[in-house]
PDB file of C-alpha atoms in Angstrom:
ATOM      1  CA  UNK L   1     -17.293  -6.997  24.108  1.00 76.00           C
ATOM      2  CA  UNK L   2     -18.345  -5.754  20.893  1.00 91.00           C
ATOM      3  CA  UNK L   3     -16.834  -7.752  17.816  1.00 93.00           C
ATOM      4  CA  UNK L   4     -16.227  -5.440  14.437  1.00 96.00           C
ATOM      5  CA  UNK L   5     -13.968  -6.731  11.570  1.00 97.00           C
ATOM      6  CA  UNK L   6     -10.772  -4.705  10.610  1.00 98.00           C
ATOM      7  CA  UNK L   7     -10.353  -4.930   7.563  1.00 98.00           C
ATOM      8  CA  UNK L   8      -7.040  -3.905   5.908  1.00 98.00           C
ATOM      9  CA  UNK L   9      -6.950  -3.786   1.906  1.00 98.00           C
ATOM     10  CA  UNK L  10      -5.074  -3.541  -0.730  1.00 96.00           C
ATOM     11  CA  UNK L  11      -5.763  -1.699  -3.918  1.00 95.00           C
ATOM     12  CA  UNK L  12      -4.679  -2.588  -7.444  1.00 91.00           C
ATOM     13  CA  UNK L  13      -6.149  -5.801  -8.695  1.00 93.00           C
ATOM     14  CA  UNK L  14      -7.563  -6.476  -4.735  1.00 96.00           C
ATOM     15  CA  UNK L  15     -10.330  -3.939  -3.819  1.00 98.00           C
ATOM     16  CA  UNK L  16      -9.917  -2.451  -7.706  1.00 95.00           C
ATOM     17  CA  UNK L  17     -10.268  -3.752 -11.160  1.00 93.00           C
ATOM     18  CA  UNK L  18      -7.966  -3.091 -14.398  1.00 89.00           C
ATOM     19  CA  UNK L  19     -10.024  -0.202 -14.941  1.00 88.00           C
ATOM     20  CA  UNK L  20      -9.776   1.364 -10.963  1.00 89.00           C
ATOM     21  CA  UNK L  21     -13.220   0.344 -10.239  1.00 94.00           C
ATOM     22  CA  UNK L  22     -14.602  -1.379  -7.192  1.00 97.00           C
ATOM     23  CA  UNK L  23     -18.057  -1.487  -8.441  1.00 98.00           C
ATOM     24  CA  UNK L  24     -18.399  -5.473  -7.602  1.00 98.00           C
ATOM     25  CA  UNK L  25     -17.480  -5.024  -4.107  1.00 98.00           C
ATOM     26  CA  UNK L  26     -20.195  -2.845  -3.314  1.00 98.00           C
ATOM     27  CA  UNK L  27     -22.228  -5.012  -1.481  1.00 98.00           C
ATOM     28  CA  UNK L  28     -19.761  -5.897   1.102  1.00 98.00           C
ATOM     29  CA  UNK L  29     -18.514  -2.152   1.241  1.00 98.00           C
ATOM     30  CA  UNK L  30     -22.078  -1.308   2.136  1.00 97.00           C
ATOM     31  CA  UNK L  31     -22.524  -4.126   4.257  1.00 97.00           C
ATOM     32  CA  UNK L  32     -19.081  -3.282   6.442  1.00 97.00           C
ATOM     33  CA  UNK L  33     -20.283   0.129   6.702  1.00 96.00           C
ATOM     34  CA  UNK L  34     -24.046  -1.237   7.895  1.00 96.00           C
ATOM     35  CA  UNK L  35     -22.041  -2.909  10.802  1.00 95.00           C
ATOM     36  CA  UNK L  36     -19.692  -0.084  12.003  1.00 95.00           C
ATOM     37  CA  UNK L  37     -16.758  -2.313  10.866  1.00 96.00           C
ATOM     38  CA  UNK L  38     -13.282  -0.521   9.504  1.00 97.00           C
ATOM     39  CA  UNK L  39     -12.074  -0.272   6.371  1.00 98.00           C
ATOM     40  CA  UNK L  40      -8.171   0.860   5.785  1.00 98.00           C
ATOM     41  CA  UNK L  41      -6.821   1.496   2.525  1.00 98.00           C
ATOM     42  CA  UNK L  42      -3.058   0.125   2.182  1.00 97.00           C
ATOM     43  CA  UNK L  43      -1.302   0.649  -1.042  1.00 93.00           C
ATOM     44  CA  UNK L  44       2.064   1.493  -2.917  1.00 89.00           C
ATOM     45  CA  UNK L  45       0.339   4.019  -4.166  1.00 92.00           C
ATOM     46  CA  UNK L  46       0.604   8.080  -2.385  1.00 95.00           C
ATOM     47  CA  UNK L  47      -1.366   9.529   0.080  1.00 95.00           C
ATOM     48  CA  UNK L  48      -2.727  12.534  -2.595  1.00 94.00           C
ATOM     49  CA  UNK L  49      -3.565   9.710  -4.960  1.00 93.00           C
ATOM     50  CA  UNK L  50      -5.500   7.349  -2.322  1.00 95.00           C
ATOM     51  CA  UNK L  51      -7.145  10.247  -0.777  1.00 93.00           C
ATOM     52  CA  UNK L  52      -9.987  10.554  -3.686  1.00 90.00           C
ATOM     53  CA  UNK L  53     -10.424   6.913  -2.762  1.00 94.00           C
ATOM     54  CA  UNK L  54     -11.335   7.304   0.524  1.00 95.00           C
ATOM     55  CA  UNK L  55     -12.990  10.478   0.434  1.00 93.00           C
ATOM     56  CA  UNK L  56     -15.737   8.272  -2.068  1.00 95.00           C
ATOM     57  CA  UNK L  57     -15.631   5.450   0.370  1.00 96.00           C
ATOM     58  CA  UNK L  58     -16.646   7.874   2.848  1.00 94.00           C
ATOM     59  CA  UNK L  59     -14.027   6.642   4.977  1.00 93.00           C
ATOM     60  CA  UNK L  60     -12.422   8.246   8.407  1.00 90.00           C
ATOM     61  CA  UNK L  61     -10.046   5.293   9.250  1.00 93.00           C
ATOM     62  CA  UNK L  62      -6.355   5.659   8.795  1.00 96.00           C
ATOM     63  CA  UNK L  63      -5.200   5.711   4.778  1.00 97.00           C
ATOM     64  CA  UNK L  64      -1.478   3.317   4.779  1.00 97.00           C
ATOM     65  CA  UNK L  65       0.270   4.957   1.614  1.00 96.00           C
ATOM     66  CA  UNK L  66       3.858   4.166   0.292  1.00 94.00           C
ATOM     67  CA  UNK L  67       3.811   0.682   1.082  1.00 90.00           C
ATOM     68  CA  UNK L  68       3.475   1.292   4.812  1.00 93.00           C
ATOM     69  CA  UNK L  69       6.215   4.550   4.315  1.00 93.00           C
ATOM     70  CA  UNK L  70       3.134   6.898   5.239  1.00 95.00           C
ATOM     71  CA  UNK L  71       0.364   6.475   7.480  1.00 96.00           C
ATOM     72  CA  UNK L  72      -1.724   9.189   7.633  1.00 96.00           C
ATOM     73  CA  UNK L  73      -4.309   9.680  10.613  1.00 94.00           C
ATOM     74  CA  UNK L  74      -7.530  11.853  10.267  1.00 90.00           C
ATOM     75  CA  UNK L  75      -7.674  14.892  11.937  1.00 88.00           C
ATOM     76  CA  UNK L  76      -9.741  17.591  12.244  1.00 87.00           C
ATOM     77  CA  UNK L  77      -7.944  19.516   9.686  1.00 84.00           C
ATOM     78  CA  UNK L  78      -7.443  16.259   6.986  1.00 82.00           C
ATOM     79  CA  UNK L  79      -4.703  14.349   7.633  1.00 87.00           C
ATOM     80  CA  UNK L  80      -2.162  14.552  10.200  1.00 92.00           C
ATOM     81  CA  UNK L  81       1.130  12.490   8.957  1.00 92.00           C
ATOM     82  CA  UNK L  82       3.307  10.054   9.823  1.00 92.00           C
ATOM     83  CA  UNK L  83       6.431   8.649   7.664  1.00 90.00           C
ATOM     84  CA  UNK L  84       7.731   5.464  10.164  1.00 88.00           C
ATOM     85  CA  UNK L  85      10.882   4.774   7.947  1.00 81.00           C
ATOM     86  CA  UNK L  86      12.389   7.515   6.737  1.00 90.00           C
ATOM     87  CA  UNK L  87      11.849  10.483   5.128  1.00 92.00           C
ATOM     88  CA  UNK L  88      12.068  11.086   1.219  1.00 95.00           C
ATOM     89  CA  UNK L  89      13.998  13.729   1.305  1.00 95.00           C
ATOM     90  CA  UNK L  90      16.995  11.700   3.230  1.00 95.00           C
ATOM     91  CA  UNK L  91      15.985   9.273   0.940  1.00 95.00           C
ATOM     92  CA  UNK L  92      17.155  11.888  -1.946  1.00 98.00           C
ATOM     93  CA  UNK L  93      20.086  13.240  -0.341  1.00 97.00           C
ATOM     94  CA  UNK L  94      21.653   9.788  -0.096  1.00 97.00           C
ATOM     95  CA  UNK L  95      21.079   8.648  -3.255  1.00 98.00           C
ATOM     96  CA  UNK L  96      21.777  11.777  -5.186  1.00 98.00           C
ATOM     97  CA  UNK L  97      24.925  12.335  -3.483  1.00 97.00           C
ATOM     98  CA  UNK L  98      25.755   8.227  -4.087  1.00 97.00           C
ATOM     99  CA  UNK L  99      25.122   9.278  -7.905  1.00 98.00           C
ATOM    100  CA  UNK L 100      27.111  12.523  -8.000  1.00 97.00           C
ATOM    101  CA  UNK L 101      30.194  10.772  -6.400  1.00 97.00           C
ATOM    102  CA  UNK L 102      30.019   7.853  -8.593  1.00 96.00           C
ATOM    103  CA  UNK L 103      28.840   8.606 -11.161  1.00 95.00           C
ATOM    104  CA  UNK L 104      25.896   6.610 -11.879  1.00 96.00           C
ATOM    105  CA  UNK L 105      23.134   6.591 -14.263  1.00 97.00           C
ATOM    106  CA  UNK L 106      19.682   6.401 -12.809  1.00 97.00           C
ATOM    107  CA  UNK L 107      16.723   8.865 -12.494  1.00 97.00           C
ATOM    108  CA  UNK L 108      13.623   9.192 -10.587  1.00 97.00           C
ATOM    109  CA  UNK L 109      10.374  10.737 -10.049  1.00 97.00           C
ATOM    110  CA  UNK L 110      12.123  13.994  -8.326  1.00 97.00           C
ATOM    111  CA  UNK L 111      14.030  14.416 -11.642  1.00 98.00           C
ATOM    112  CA  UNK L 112      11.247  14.551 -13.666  1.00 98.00           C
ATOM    113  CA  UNK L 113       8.258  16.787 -14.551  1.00 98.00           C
ATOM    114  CA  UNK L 114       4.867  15.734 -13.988  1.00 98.00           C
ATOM    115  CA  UNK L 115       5.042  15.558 -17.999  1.00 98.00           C
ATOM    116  CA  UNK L 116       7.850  13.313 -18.279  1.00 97.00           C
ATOM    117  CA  UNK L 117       6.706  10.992 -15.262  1.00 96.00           C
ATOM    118  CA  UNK L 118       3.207  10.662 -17.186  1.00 95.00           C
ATOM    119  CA  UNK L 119       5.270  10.029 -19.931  1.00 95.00           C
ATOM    120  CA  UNK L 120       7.095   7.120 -18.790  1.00 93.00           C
ATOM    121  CA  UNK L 121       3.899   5.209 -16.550  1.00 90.00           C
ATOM    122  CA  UNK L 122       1.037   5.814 -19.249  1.00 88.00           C
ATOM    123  CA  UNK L 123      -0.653   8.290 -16.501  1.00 89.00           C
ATOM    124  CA  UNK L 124      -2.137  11.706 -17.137  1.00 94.00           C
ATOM    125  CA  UNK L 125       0.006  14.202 -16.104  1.00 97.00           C
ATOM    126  CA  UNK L 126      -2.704  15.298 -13.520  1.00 95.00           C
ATOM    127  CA  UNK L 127      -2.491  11.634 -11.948  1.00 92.00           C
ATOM    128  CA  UNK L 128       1.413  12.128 -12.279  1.00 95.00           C
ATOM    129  CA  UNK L 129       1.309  14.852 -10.215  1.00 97.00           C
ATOM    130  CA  UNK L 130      -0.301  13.217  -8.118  1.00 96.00           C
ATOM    131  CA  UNK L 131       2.092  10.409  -8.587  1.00 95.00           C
ATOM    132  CA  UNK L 132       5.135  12.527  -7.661  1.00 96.00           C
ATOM    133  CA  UNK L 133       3.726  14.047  -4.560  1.00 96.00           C
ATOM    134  CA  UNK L 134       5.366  11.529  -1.739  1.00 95.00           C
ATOM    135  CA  UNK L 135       6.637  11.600   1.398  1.00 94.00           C
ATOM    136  CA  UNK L 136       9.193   8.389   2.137  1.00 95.00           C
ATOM    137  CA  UNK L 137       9.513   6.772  -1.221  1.00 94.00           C
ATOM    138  CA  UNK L 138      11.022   7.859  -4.775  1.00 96.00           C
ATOM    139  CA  UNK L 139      11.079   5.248  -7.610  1.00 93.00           C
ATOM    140  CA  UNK L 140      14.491   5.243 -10.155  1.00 96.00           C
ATOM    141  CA  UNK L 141      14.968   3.744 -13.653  1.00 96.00           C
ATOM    142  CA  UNK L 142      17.913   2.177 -13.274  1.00 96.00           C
ATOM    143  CA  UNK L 143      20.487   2.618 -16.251  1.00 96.00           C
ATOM    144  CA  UNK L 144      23.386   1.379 -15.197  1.00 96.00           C
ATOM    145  CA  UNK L 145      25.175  -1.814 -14.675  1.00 95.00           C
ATOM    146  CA  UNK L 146      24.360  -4.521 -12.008  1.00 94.00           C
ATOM    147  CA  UNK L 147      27.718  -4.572  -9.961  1.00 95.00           C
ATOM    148  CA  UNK L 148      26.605  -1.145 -10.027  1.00 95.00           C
ATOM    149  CA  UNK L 149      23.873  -1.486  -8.471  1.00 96.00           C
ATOM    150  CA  UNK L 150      24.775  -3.374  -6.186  1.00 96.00           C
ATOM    151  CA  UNK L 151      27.022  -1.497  -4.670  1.00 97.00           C
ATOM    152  CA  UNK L 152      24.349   1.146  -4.433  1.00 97.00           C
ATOM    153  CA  UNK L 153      22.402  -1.101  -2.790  1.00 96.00           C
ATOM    154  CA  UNK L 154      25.042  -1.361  -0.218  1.00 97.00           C
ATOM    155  CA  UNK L 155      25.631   1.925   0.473  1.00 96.00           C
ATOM    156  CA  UNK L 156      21.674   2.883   0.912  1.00 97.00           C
ATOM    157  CA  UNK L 157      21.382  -0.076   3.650  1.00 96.00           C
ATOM    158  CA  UNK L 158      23.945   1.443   5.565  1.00 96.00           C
ATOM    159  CA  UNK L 159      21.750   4.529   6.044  1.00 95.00           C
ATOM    160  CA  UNK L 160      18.539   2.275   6.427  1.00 94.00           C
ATOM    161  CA  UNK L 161      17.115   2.650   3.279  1.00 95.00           C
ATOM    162  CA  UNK L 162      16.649   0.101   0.400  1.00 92.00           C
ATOM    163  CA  UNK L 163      16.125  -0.820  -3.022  1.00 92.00           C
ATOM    164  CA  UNK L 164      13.543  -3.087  -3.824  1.00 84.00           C
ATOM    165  CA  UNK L 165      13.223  -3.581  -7.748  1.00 79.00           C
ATOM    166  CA  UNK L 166       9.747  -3.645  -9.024  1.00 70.00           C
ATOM    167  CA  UNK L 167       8.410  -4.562 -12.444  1.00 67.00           C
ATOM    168  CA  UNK L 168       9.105  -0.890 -14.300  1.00 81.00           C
ATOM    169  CA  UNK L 169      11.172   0.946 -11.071  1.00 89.00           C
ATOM    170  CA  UNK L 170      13.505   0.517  -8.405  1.00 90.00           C
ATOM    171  CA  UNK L 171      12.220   1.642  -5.567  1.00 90.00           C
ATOM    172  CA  UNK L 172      14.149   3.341  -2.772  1.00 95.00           C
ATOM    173  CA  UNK L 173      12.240   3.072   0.938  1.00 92.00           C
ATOM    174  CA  UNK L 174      12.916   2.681   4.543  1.00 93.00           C
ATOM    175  CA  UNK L 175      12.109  -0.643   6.806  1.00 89.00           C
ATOM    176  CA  UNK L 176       8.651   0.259   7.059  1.00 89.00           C
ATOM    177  CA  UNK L 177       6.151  -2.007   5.201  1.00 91.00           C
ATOM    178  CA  UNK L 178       2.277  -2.438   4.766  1.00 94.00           C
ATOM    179  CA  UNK L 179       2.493  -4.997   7.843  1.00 95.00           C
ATOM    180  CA  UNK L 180       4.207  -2.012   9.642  1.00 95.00           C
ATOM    181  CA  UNK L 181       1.364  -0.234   8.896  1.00 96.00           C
ATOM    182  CA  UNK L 182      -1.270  -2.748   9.755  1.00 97.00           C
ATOM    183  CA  UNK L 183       0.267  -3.521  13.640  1.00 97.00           C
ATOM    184  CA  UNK L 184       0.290   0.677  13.633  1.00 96.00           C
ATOM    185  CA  UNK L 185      -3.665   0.939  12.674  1.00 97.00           C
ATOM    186  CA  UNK L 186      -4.590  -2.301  14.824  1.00 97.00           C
ATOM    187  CA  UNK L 187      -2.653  -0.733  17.872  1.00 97.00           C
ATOM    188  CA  UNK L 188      -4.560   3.151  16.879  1.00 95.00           C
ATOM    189  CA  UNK L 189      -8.207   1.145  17.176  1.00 96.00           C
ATOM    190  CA  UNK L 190      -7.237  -0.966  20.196  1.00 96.00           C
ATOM    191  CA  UNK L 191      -6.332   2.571  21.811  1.00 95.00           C
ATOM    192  CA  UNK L 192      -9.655   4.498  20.487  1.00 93.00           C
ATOM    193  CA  UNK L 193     -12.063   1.444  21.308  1.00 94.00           C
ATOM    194  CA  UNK L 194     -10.967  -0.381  24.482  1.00 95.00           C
ATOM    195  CA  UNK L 195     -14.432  -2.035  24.391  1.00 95.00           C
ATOM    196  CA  UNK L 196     -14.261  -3.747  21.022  1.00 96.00           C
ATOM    197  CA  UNK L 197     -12.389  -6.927  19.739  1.00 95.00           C
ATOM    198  CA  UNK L 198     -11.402  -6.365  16.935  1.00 96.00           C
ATOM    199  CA  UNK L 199     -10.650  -9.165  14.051  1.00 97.00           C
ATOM    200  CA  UNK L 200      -8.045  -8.051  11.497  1.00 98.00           C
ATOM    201  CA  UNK L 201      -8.604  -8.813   8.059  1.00 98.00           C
ATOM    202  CA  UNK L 202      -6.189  -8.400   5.666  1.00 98.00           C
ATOM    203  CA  UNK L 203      -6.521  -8.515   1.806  1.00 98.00           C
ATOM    204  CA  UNK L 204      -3.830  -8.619  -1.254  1.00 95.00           C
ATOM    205  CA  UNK L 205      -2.630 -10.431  -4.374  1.00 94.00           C
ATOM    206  CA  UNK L 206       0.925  -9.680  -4.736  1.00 89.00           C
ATOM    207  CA  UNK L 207       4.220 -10.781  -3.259  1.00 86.00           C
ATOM    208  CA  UNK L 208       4.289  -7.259  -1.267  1.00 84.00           C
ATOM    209  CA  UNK L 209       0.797  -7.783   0.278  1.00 92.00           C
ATOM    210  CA  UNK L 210       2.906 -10.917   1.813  1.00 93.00           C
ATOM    211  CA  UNK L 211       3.798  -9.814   4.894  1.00 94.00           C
ATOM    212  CA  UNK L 212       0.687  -7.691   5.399  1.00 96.00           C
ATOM    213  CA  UNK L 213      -1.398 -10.966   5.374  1.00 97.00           C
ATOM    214  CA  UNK L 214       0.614 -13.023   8.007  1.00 97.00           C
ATOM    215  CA  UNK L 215       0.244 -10.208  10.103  1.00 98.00           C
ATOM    216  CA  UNK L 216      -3.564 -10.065  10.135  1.00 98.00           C
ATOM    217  CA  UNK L 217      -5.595 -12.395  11.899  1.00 98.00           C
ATOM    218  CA  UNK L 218      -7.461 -13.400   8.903  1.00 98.00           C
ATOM    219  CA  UNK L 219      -5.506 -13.402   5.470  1.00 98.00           C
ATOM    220  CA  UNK L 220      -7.222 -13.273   1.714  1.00 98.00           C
ATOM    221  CA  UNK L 221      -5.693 -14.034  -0.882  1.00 97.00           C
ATOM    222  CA  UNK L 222      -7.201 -12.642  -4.246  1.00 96.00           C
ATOM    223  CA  UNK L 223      -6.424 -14.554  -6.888  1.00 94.00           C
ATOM    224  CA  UNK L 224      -4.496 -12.847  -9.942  1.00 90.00           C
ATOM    225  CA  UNK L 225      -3.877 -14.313 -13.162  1.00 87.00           C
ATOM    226  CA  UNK L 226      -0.348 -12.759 -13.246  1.00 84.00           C
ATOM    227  CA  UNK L 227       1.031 -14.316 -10.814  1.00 82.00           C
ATOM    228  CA  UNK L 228       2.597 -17.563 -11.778  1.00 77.00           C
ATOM    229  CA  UNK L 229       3.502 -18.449  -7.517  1.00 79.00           C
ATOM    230  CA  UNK L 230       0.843 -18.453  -5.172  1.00 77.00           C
ATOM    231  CA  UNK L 231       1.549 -16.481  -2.036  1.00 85.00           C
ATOM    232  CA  UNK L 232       2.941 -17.731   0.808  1.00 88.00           C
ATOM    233  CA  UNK L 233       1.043 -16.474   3.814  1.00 95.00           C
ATOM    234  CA  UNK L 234       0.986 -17.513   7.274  1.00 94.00           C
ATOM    235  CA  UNK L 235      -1.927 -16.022   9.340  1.00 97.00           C
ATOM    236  CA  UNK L 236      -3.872 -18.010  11.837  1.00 97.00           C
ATOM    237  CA  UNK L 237      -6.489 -18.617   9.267  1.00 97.00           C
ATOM    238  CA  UNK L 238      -5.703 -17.670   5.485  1.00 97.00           C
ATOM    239  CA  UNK L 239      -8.728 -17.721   2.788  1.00 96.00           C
ATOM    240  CA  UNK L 240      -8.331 -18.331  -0.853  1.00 96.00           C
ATOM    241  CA  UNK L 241     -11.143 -15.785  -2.807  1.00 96.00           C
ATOM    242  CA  UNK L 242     -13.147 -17.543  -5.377  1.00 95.00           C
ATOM    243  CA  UNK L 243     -12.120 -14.777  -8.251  1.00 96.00           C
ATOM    244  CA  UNK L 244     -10.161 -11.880  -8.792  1.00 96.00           C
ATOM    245  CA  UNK L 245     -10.365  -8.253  -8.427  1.00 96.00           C
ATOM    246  CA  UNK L 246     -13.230  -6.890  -6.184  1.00 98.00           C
ATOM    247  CA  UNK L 247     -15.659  -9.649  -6.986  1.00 98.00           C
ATOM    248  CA  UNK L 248     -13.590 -12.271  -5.009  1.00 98.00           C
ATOM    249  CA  UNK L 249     -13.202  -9.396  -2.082  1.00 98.00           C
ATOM    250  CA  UNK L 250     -16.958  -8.851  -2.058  1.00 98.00           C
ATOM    251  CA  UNK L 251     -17.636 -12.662  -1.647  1.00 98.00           C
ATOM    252  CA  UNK L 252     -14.444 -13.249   0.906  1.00 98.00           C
ATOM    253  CA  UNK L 253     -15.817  -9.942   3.174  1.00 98.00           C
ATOM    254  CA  UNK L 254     -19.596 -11.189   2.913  1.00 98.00           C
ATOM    255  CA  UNK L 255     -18.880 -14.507   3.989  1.00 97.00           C
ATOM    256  CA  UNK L 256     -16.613 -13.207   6.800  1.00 97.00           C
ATOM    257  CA  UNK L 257     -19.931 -11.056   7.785  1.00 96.00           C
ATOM    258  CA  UNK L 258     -21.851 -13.890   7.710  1.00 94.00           C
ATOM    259  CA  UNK L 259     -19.899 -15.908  10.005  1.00 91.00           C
ATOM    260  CA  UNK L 260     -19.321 -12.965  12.459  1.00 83.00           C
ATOM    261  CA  UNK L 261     -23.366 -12.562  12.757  1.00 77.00           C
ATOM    262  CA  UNK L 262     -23.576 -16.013  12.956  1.00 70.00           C
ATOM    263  CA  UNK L 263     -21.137 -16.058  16.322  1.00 58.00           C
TER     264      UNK L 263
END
């Protein structure tokens, strides 16, 4: 059978730098494209901002937005797409009737203008639009007390929906995650290329790239200096990069070349 690599990245601080660059992964981006391999872009981030991205990358595999919320699938006519957990606006209605009821003090991005989003995330207000166009995810600031929350918190799981606190928002999401996303991809390419074994890789730094990696066959970890815990991954075979950002992805996916030419 033909052998191809899979490979399954994150974004922020992964495949990009603190400036959004990828520049020192180029190599192995040009190399994975030499070989025919796939590359699938899996972020928190939305579909309209990750879809510059790939468009550059030249890509035509599947885009995994939201944190695994949306996957969206080429077609003919862009992007045909899927939201796996659920929706944002039953996200909305829930939440926004849980406020009205009781009260409670929190906001999000479908409160807000594109101004006052941009505002409050140091984006421009164009990348804040493009910030506040999503599908099955909303982000709050929470204002309000933690028994509070809580309760909240109970009464979104009850509809499936939860509220995972991140380092400036809440964020309110269905089940679906980016190792939701990866089984959906691998399971899309086993379907479109019966003929080819494909080896998932999967790359991250943070605690939500977790479950992402110990669902791929091959997990790397990129090293970032903000993160006082290492991750705890459990793939068959789990690789440490030798630096951060892209330049620890472009040695990780070369070396992972290398061996597959070698086999």
């Amino acid at each position: 059978m033909d052998r191809r690599l899979l490979v399954v990245t994150d974004l922020d601080a992964t495949l990009l730098d603190e400036a959004y660059r990828y520049d020192d992964a180029r190599p192995a981006l040009a190399a994975l494209r030499r070989g025919g391999h796939a590359l699938v872009l899996a972020s928190s981030k939305t579909l309209a901002e990750m879809q510059a991205l790939a468009t550059d990358l030249d890509l035509t595999a599947p885009i995994i937005a939201e944190n695994g919320g949306v996957i969206a699938w080429p077609a003919p006519d862009g992007w045909r797409v899927d939201t796996p957990g659920v929706a944002r606006s039953a996200l909305l209605d829930v939440a926004h009737a849980w406020r009205s009821a009781h009260g409670a003090r929190f906001e999000g991005f479908a409160d807000w203008t594109d101004a006052q989003v941009a505002e409050r995330t140091g984006l421009t207000v164009q990348a804040a639009a493009l910030a506040r166009d999503r599908h099955a995810t909303e982000p709050i600031a929470w204002d309000d007390t933690d028994a509070h929350f809580h309760a909240f918190e109970d009464a979104l799981a009850v509809e499936g929906i939860r509220a995972v606190r991140g380092g400036r928002f809440v964020h309110l999401m269905g089940a679906a995650d980016k190792a939701w996303g990866l089984r959906a991809v691998r399971a899309h390419h086993r379907r479109a290329q019966p003929d080819t074994a494909w080896t998932v890789v999967a790359l991250g730094d943070s605690p939500n790239d977790a479950g992402m990696l110990s669902a791929a066959d091959i997990a790397v970890v990129i090293p970032n200096p903000r993160h006082d815990t290492p991750l705890t991954v459990r793939a068959p075979r789990v690789i440490h990069a030798d630096a951060p950002g892209p330049a620890g992805w472009n040695t990780a996916i070369l070396t992972l070349l290398d061996e597959a030419l070698d086999g």
